[in-house]
């Protein structure tokens, strides 16, 4: 198969010129490290592992495995993006473990997961965006909504008891917050709940927090009582405008303060993974996490009502919302939504299923148009529907293509769920365009302008090209039983993780092992979750997508108890601010 050859070509050149670095620079034939991963190396190795295995590139897979065994050093010192480390490193290692059963991948995932755990030590459990891997310190108090949801799913049972209260608080925050047009903010505070958030939007908040991040309601009330009626009226009006405009979640909030940094709503970059993981969390729970399903259904209803638009030329797209004004723009990252909506459509009433499948097909068709309307037949980073423009980039800064996967991701889902041959035809067009415009002598490179037949290259073979783009193209042309959607869910980096088809309610009634040291990722997994998390806890996140943390290496229950007490303490802090 041609796509398999492309994967081998991409891997062979990475191995030859950049093995151990994070990405290959194919034009200069050297490696790129970057600053996203806090000193971690080998992002392409970890991202490529499961793709190599799925494609049965056995020799190449063994090369990657050997590097993980002998050269993957976790004793690093640097500031890492918690989101990127989770979706690529944890996701890649965990997926490969589930595919192969080989312990090296699990042990590395556990070791790395434990290094990331301190980032969750915040009052609500919402993690910090950047994390110092050596010291366990959070660097940034600003966290993207989509990045948060990438972290919350996927923590297997052993350590879930330590952070489950935080997960519950996150959901309480999300369920209670008033949101413009029914969507969620891109940034959330690790302290505030919805009721507190409404108050905080009326003031400059930080003066009412103590050093331990506790919000002092009395301080707030005192300062606002001294405000003039005119100023209080202005603040009240601003709050109403932000929180009641059609009920959508604001995209950007400062951590701790919950004050909006921008009044921006989108399903593209910064928030996309959140919506994706709502439906996927439900699927991974064997369809028992009803809370996640309801949140997904409500959010999609708001998207349909307020963001889905049709252009003059009949193209359906999902706009963005900025301060109450629609921005008729759709990013390449938002093109994943066709596949997400199609996946979610399989699990609802027939009328809604049909409507959502039509919507998924229309959005995917629009993203396809963004490809076919370029000279390279590859899509731009973003495209617009204004000033006579239809599915084209009107700004120079949006004309590039960096080997992104979202469009072919939707092709794969729509093919699997409809078997309409056009999706394979469209996918093959992408294969040919990649070969013609992105393949260079020593790998694949992104291009700077999709609207020229002789584009210049950006000299970067992204790790996600091997993890996602080539994997989704390969699966598009495979039989449906290769990573069946009935049994596997893909994280946002296309790393497959198995759906747990266990009866969790029955597991709740079963006794658990007396020693937490015996806990593992095996068959006792759901049983332990049910018992340790308590009633209702079993169905919150089951065997899900990204961060893997475990208590397996802890030597005694005393350490576990200490961490649990921290979580309970922070839960109690937040509970004070949430209405009963």
XYZ file of C-alpha atoms in Angstrom:
580
model
C 0.000 0.000 0.000
C 1.263 3.468 -0.919
C 0.486 4.940 2.498
C 2.537 2.246 4.194
C 5.469 3.139 1.935
C 5.040 6.810 2.895
C 5.181 5.891 6.576
C 8.324 3.851 6.061
C 9.910 6.708 4.112
C 9.061 9.231 6.839
C 10.358 6.931 9.586
C 13.536 5.869 7.784
C 14.600 9.459 7.226
C 13.790 10.423 10.799
C 15.809 7.463 12.052
C 18.748 8.300 9.789
C 18.971 12.027 10.424
C 17.150 12.817 13.660
C 16.682 9.737 15.852
C 16.271 10.873 19.438
C 15.318 14.405 18.476
C 11.669 15.414 18.563
C 11.148 16.038 14.855
C 13.031 15.722 11.592
C 14.076 18.737 9.549
C 14.062 17.026 6.146
C 15.648 19.793 4.071
C 18.621 20.397 6.359
C 18.711 16.712 7.349
C 18.962 17.226 11.067
C 16.768 17.097 14.122
C 14.605 19.612 15.926
C 14.070 19.594 19.691
C 11.876 22.608 20.452
C 10.686 23.719 23.869
C 7.251 22.100 24.261
C 8.343 18.901 25.950
C 10.431 20.061 28.901
C 13.607 18.302 27.847
C 11.931 15.085 26.759
C 13.252 13.661 23.502
C 12.003 11.310 20.825
C 8.504 12.716 20.266
C 8.441 11.246 16.765
C 9.492 7.838 18.099
C 6.678 7.739 20.641
C 4.120 9.205 18.246
C 5.056 6.718 15.519
C 5.074 3.543 17.630
C 1.451 2.478 17.244
C 1.308 3.507 13.569
C 4.340 1.347 12.798
C 2.750 -1.537 14.665
C -0.654 -1.178 12.999
C 0.952 -1.037 9.553
C 2.980 -4.164 10.366
C 6.278 -2.416 9.750
C 7.927 -4.872 12.111
C 11.571 -3.946 11.639
C 10.839 -0.266 12.057
C 8.690 -0.944 15.117
C 11.531 -2.863 16.740
C 13.869 0.059 16.056
C 11.461 2.381 17.824
C 10.946 -0.029 20.710
C 14.692 -0.409 21.172
C 15.084 3.348 21.428
C 12.375 3.485 24.104
C 14.068 0.696 26.063
C 17.605 2.049 25.882
C 17.490 5.771 25.224
C 14.200 7.267 26.409
C 15.372 9.321 29.394
C 12.724 10.677 31.737
C 15.188 12.335 34.109
C 14.943 15.716 32.448
C 14.628 19.275 33.644
C 12.466 21.735 31.782
C 9.079 23.356 31.351
C 6.723 21.075 29.438
C 3.325 21.650 27.915
C 1.155 19.305 29.921
C -1.214 18.949 26.984
C 1.445 18.067 24.423
C 3.271 15.624 26.688
C 0.016 13.847 27.425
C -1.393 13.523 23.940
C 1.918 12.482 22.380
C 4.047 10.719 24.986
C 1.481 9.279 27.384
C -0.993 8.617 24.586
C 1.596 6.945 22.377
C 3.053 4.770 25.118
C -0.310 3.730 26.494
C -1.742 2.890 23.067
C 1.289 0.799 22.182
C 1.032 -1.055 25.465
C -2.603 -1.928 24.808
C -1.785 -3.023 21.259
C 1.247 -5.132 22.146
C 1.031 -5.965 25.851
C 4.750 -5.211 26.193
C 5.647 -4.012 29.668
C 8.273 -1.483 28.616
C 5.603 0.837 27.266
C 3.473 0.600 30.380
C 6.382 1.170 32.740
C 7.533 4.247 30.839
C 3.992 5.611 30.788
C 3.653 5.078 34.543
C 6.975 6.733 35.277
C 6.174 9.751 33.152
C 2.624 9.946 34.467
C 3.851 10.194 38.037
C 6.040 13.134 37.053
C 2.994 14.930 35.697
C 0.681 14.273 38.634
C 1.704 17.321 40.735
C 0.289 19.607 38.048
C -3.166 18.492 39.193
C -2.595 19.696 42.742
C -4.902 22.703 42.419
C -8.115 23.445 44.300
C -10.382 22.094 41.558
C -8.052 19.569 39.999
C -7.817 21.628 36.818
C -4.109 21.288 36.001
C -1.625 23.986 35.232
C -0.829 24.458 31.570
C 2.951 24.175 31.883
C 4.762 21.855 34.231
C 8.342 21.688 35.464
C 9.143 18.006 34.997
C 12.026 17.796 37.459
C 10.594 19.876 40.276
C 6.919 19.118 39.771
C 6.005 22.798 39.679
C 3.279 24.380 37.633
C 4.570 27.207 35.450
C 1.482 28.756 33.923
C -1.842 29.402 35.608
C -3.615 29.662 32.306
C -5.109 26.462 30.933
C -6.931 25.926 27.670
C -10.268 24.186 27.971
C -9.471 21.548 25.369
C -6.150 20.882 27.065
C -7.852 20.351 30.414
C -10.118 17.664 29.039
C -7.120 16.011 27.415
C -5.656 15.569 30.860
C -8.685 14.500 32.826
C -9.595 11.379 30.860
C -7.244 8.463 30.904
C -6.120 8.146 34.485
C -6.419 4.438 35.276
C -7.880 3.304 38.530
C -4.901 3.005 40.869
C -4.348 6.716 41.291
C -7.797 7.841 40.270
C -8.862 7.759 43.920
C -6.357 10.518 44.559
C -7.793 12.929 42.033
C -11.394 11.795 41.545
C -12.713 14.587 43.794
C -10.955 17.025 41.493
C -12.646 15.483 38.471
C -16.007 15.797 40.154
C -15.276 19.435 40.913
C -14.282 20.117 37.311
C -17.595 18.733 36.155
C -19.448 20.725 38.766
C -17.697 23.866 37.556
C -18.573 23.112 33.945
C -22.154 22.145 34.656
C -22.924 25.251 36.698
C -21.102 27.980 34.808
C -23.312 30.330 32.838
C -22.012 30.327 29.310
C -22.663 32.441 26.273
C -24.423 30.333 23.672
C -23.971 27.002 25.450
C -20.285 26.352 24.775
C -17.341 26.267 27.136
C -14.517 28.717 27.901
C -11.065 27.955 26.550
C -9.467 28.830 29.862
C -10.713 27.745 33.254
C -9.761 28.575 36.806
C -8.565 25.844 39.176
C -10.358 27.661 42.000
C -13.754 28.984 40.966
C -17.170 27.478 40.469
C -20.019 28.884 38.457
C -21.570 30.929 41.240
C -18.235 32.398 42.222
C -17.419 32.972 38.572
C -20.473 35.177 38.140
C -19.352 37.239 41.109
C -15.763 37.444 39.928
C -16.760 38.816 36.566
C -17.949 41.932 38.388
C -14.582 42.874 39.844
C -10.856 42.511 39.412
C -10.852 39.429 41.634
C -7.180 38.968 42.476
C -7.355 41.336 45.442
C -9.857 38.962 47.053
C -7.591 35.908 47.013
C -5.252 34.928 49.806
C -1.807 33.456 49.030
C -3.291 29.965 49.288
C -5.712 30.889 46.493
C -8.770 30.935 48.715
C -11.430 33.364 47.541
C -12.589 35.707 50.299
C -16.260 36.374 49.681
C -16.467 38.862 52.547
C -13.637 40.884 51.034
C -15.398 40.921 47.704
C -18.733 41.989 49.164
C -17.112 44.720 51.221
C -15.277 46.227 48.262
C -18.294 46.068 46.004
C -20.569 47.578 48.629
C -18.336 50.645 48.467
C -18.686 50.894 44.688
C -20.877 53.566 43.197
C -24.299 52.527 41.897
C -23.185 53.525 38.423
C -20.082 51.319 38.568
C -22.043 48.414 40.016
C -24.556 48.777 37.201
C -21.809 48.694 34.581
C -20.299 45.563 36.107
C -23.654 43.875 36.310
C -24.427 44.708 32.700
C -21.055 43.366 31.551
C -21.673 40.122 33.387
C -25.070 39.714 31.779
C -23.653 40.420 28.343
C -20.935 37.844 28.810
C -22.881 35.083 30.478
C -26.372 35.265 29.054
C -25.756 35.891 25.375
C -27.490 32.810 24.019
C -25.811 30.690 26.697
C -22.375 29.877 25.133
C -19.273 29.277 27.236
C -16.657 32.009 27.040
C -13.455 30.598 25.637
C -10.804 32.418 27.657
C -10.708 32.785 31.419
C -7.755 33.505 33.658
C -6.921 30.722 36.020
C -7.769 31.556 39.648
C -9.705 34.681 38.685
C -12.091 33.219 36.096
C -12.176 36.667 34.524
C -12.497 36.392 30.742
C -9.285 37.251 28.907
C -11.140 37.222 25.587
C -14.792 36.770 24.772
C -14.048 34.039 22.261
C -15.918 30.829 21.493
C -14.802 28.252 18.949
C -14.594 24.520 18.417
C -11.201 24.928 16.768
C -7.827 25.346 18.433
C -7.733 25.558 22.260
C -11.205 24.093 22.784
C -11.555 21.335 20.198
C -10.366 18.416 22.299
C -12.898 19.215 24.994
C -15.916 18.525 22.787
C -14.243 15.504 21.241
C -13.550 13.976 24.627
C -17.060 14.445 25.919
C -18.426 11.921 23.453
C -15.314 9.753 23.653
C -15.396 9.617 27.452
C -18.934 8.299 27.179
C -17.922 5.694 24.599
C -14.921 4.581 26.635
C -17.120 4.073 29.676
C -19.069 1.522 27.632
C -21.776 4.195 27.298
C -22.311 4.501 31.043
C -20.931 7.993 31.618
C -24.284 9.688 31.089
C -23.015 13.002 32.409
C -20.427 13.317 29.639
C -23.019 12.330 27.040
C -25.439 14.993 28.234
C -22.729 17.633 28.213
C -21.868 16.651 24.646
C -25.497 16.701 23.503
C -26.101 20.098 25.090
C -22.936 21.571 23.595
C -23.700 20.237 20.126
C -27.203 21.658 20.317
C -25.699 25.072 21.101
C -23.218 24.717 18.240
C -26.041 23.907 15.840
C -28.136 26.808 17.036
C -25.540 29.562 17.180
C -22.372 28.677 15.263
C -23.392 26.496 12.321
C -23.882 28.691 9.271
C -24.365 28.264 5.531
C -22.508 30.400 3.018
C -24.036 32.089 -0.007
C -22.616 29.259 -2.079
C -24.283 26.620 0.078
C -21.291 25.524 2.171
C -21.977 24.601 5.804
C -19.347 25.753 8.284
C -18.892 26.367 12.003
C -18.159 30.010 12.742
C -16.391 31.508 15.748
C -17.889 33.916 18.257
C -15.901 36.941 19.419
C -17.444 39.311 21.906
C -20.946 38.733 20.639
C -20.006 39.026 16.963
C -19.734 36.049 14.620
C -16.384 35.627 12.891
C -17.095 33.697 9.694
C -13.886 31.715 9.874
C -13.162 28.013 10.266
C -9.752 26.636 11.168
C -8.212 23.437 9.869
C -8.227 22.208 13.458
C -12.029 22.536 13.514
C -12.337 20.123 10.591
C -12.115 17.244 13.055
C -15.707 18.072 13.957
C -17.194 16.263 10.961
C -15.839 12.994 12.314
C -16.808 13.818 15.892
C -20.396 14.654 14.975
C -20.695 11.516 12.846
C -19.354 9.385 15.692
C -21.780 10.917 18.167
C -24.691 10.607 15.741
C -24.670 6.823 16.039
C -26.035 7.010 19.575
C -29.284 8.926 19.579
C -32.869 8.964 18.297
C -33.255 8.315 14.578
C -34.348 11.850 13.713
C -31.363 13.356 15.502
C -29.045 10.726 14.077
C -30.075 11.589 10.544
C -29.735 15.331 11.159
C -26.313 14.986 12.714
C -25.045 12.674 9.987
C -26.135 15.240 7.406
C -24.389 17.977 9.369
C -21.215 15.890 9.679
C -21.209 15.204 5.945
C -21.779 18.872 5.100
C -18.974 20.091 7.359
C -16.601 17.465 5.990
C -17.545 18.479 2.462
C -16.756 22.109 3.279
C -13.341 21.125 4.617
C -12.822 19.131 1.417
C -13.649 22.289 -0.537
C -10.927 24.156 1.347
C -8.516 21.621 -0.151
C -9.835 21.545 -3.700
C -9.924 25.351 -3.962
C -6.168 25.595 -3.452
C -3.537 25.121 -6.153
C -1.891 22.305 -4.197
C -5.183 20.593 -3.270
C -4.082 20.846 0.362
C -5.967 22.977 2.853
C -4.890 26.212 4.552
C -4.559 26.688 8.289
C -7.819 28.649 8.294
C -10.412 29.652 5.718
C -13.132 32.270 5.637
C -16.618 33.009 4.424
C -16.771 36.774 4.054
C -16.151 39.516 1.509
C -16.982 37.124 -1.289
C -14.593 34.462 0.006
C -15.774 30.859 0.303
C -13.610 28.218 2.014
C -10.375 30.024 1.162
C -7.715 31.752 3.234
C -7.835 35.504 2.744
C -4.863 36.325 4.969
C -1.238 35.517 4.207
C -0.768 34.261 7.760
C -3.367 31.509 7.196
C -2.192 30.067 3.867
C 0.233 27.435 5.193
C -0.198 23.666 5.625
C 1.879 21.806 8.212
C 0.857 18.197 7.441
C -2.246 18.452 9.620
C -4.608 15.434 9.977
C -8.058 16.811 10.836
C -9.587 16.653 7.359
C -8.495 13.076 6.645
C -9.571 12.178 10.182
C -13.126 13.139 9.256
C -12.817 11.270 5.947
C -11.944 8.125 7.896
C -14.890 8.406 10.277
C -17.375 9.231 7.513
C -16.119 6.299 5.437
C -16.392 3.893 8.344
C -19.913 5.065 9.188
C -21.378 5.448 5.680
C -19.133 3.556 3.239
C -19.699 6.335 0.750
C -16.813 5.861 -1.731
C -16.285 9.596 -2.148
C -14.408 9.706 1.149
C -11.825 7.275 -0.151
C -11.559 9.278 -3.366
C -11.026 12.433 -1.364
C -8.443 10.683 0.815
C -6.545 9.497 -2.227
C -6.463 13.078 -3.524
C -4.706 14.031 -0.289
C -2.199 11.197 -0.689
C -1.339 12.419 -4.175
C -1.062 16.034 -3.027
C 1.239 15.063 -0.161
C 3.433 13.117 -2.540
C 3.583 15.958 -5.038
C 4.033 18.963 -2.775
C 5.242 17.772 0.647
C 7.548 14.873 -0.125
C 11.162 15.963 -0.359
C 14.358 13.988 -0.711
C 14.668 13.188 2.992
C 11.155 13.108 4.383
C 7.955 15.144 4.301
C 7.700 18.868 4.932
C 4.925 21.360 5.481
C 4.458 24.109 2.906
C 4.132 27.862 3.381
C 1.438 28.631 0.816
C -1.176 26.211 -0.502
C -2.215 28.668 -3.223
C 0.836 28.248 -5.426
C 1.862 25.283 -7.549
C 5.493 25.718 -6.476
C 5.278 26.154 -2.700
C 8.292 26.598 -0.472
C 8.771 24.149 2.394
C 8.958 24.863 6.114
C 11.612 22.187 6.756
C 9.600 20.373 9.430
C 8.250 16.825 9.499
C 5.808 17.088 12.381
C 5.545 14.096 14.708
C 1.757 14.172 14.297
C 2.191 13.468 10.588
C 3.287 9.937 11.545
C 0.916 9.638 14.498
C -2.234 10.991 12.869
C -2.204 11.963 9.200
C -0.689 8.752 7.860
C -2.564 6.594 10.369
C -5.968 8.011 9.439
C -5.182 7.684 5.733
C -4.131 4.074 6.274
C -7.296 3.266 8.235
C -9.396 4.946 5.545
C -8.322 2.221 3.116
C -8.283 -0.688 5.605
C -11.112 -3.036 6.465
C -13.381 -1.752 9.209
C -12.191 -4.379 11.689
C -8.715 -2.837 11.790
C -9.094 -0.813 14.996
C -12.859 -1.121 14.904
C -14.771 1.884 16.195
C -16.794 -0.555 18.290
C -13.730 -1.449 20.344
C -11.294 1.450 20.128
C -11.348 5.200 20.718
C -8.644 7.514 19.413
C -7.194 10.237 21.574
C -6.679 13.642 20.009
C -3.256 12.528 18.702
C -4.862 9.467 17.047
C -3.476 7.023 19.605
C -5.991 4.154 19.955
C -7.184 3.061 23.385
C -9.608 0.206 24.041
C -13.210 0.618 25.093
C -13.801 -1.154 28.382
C -16.833 -3.403 27.924
C -17.108 -4.251 31.625
C -20.262 -4.081 33.709
C -19.099 -1.398 36.130
C -22.221 -1.423 38.276
C -21.713 -5.093 39.015
C -18.084 -4.351 39.775
C -19.129 -1.866 42.453
C -20.420 -4.735 44.560
C -17.188 -6.674 44.404
C -14.534 -6.597 47.084
C -11.192 -5.069 46.147
C -7.643 -6.184 46.952
C -6.528 -5.113 50.387
C -3.189 -3.718 49.219
C -3.008 -0.909 46.710
C 0.430 -2.193 45.770
C -1.321 -5.004 43.916
C -3.243 -2.651 41.663
C -2.421 -2.803 37.995
C -3.890 -1.914 34.599
C -5.408 -5.330 34.158
C -8.774 -6.940 34.726
C -9.278 -5.510 38.229
C -9.293 -2.003 36.761
C -13.019 -1.187 36.742
C -13.640 -2.952 40.026
C -11.022 -0.835 41.778
C -12.388 2.340 40.274
C -15.889 1.569 41.462
C -14.857 0.734 45.008
C -12.353 3.507 45.557
C -14.335 6.296 43.927
C -17.614 5.508 45.600
C -21.171 5.743 44.276
C -21.286 7.580 40.988
C -17.525 7.622 40.702
C -17.230 4.536 38.569
C -18.719 6.135 35.493
C -16.874 9.442 35.375
C -13.792 8.574 33.338
C -13.106 4.993 32.472
C -9.940 3.834 30.837
C -9.807 6.993 28.801
C -7.557 9.040 26.661
C -4.421 10.767 27.750
C -2.707 11.143 31.083
C -1.689 7.945 32.810
C -0.897 8.109 36.504
C -0.604 5.261 38.948
C 0.068 4.431 42.534
C 1.802 1.244 41.498
C 5.249 2.419 42.520
C 4.206 3.827 45.885
C 5.500 1.658 48.675
C 2.802 2.164 51.270
C -0.662 3.501 51.891
C 0.691 6.383 53.918
C 1.869 8.175 50.789
C -1.470 7.519 49.161
C -3.315 8.890 52.162
C -1.263 12.051 52.191
C -2.036 12.771 48.557
C -5.688 11.935 49.057
C -5.910 14.370 51.936
C -4.574 17.116 49.693
C -7.247 16.395 47.114
C -10.019 16.299 49.701
C -8.758 19.541 51.192
C -8.866 21.338 47.858
C -12.279 19.871 47.104
C -13.615 21.330 50.327
C -12.229 24.760 49.431
C -14.114 24.817 46.146
C -17.261 23.318 47.608
C -17.687 26.428 49.746
C -18.219 28.472 46.625
C -20.654 26.183 44.834
C -24.403 26.413 45.372
C -25.996 23.337 46.858
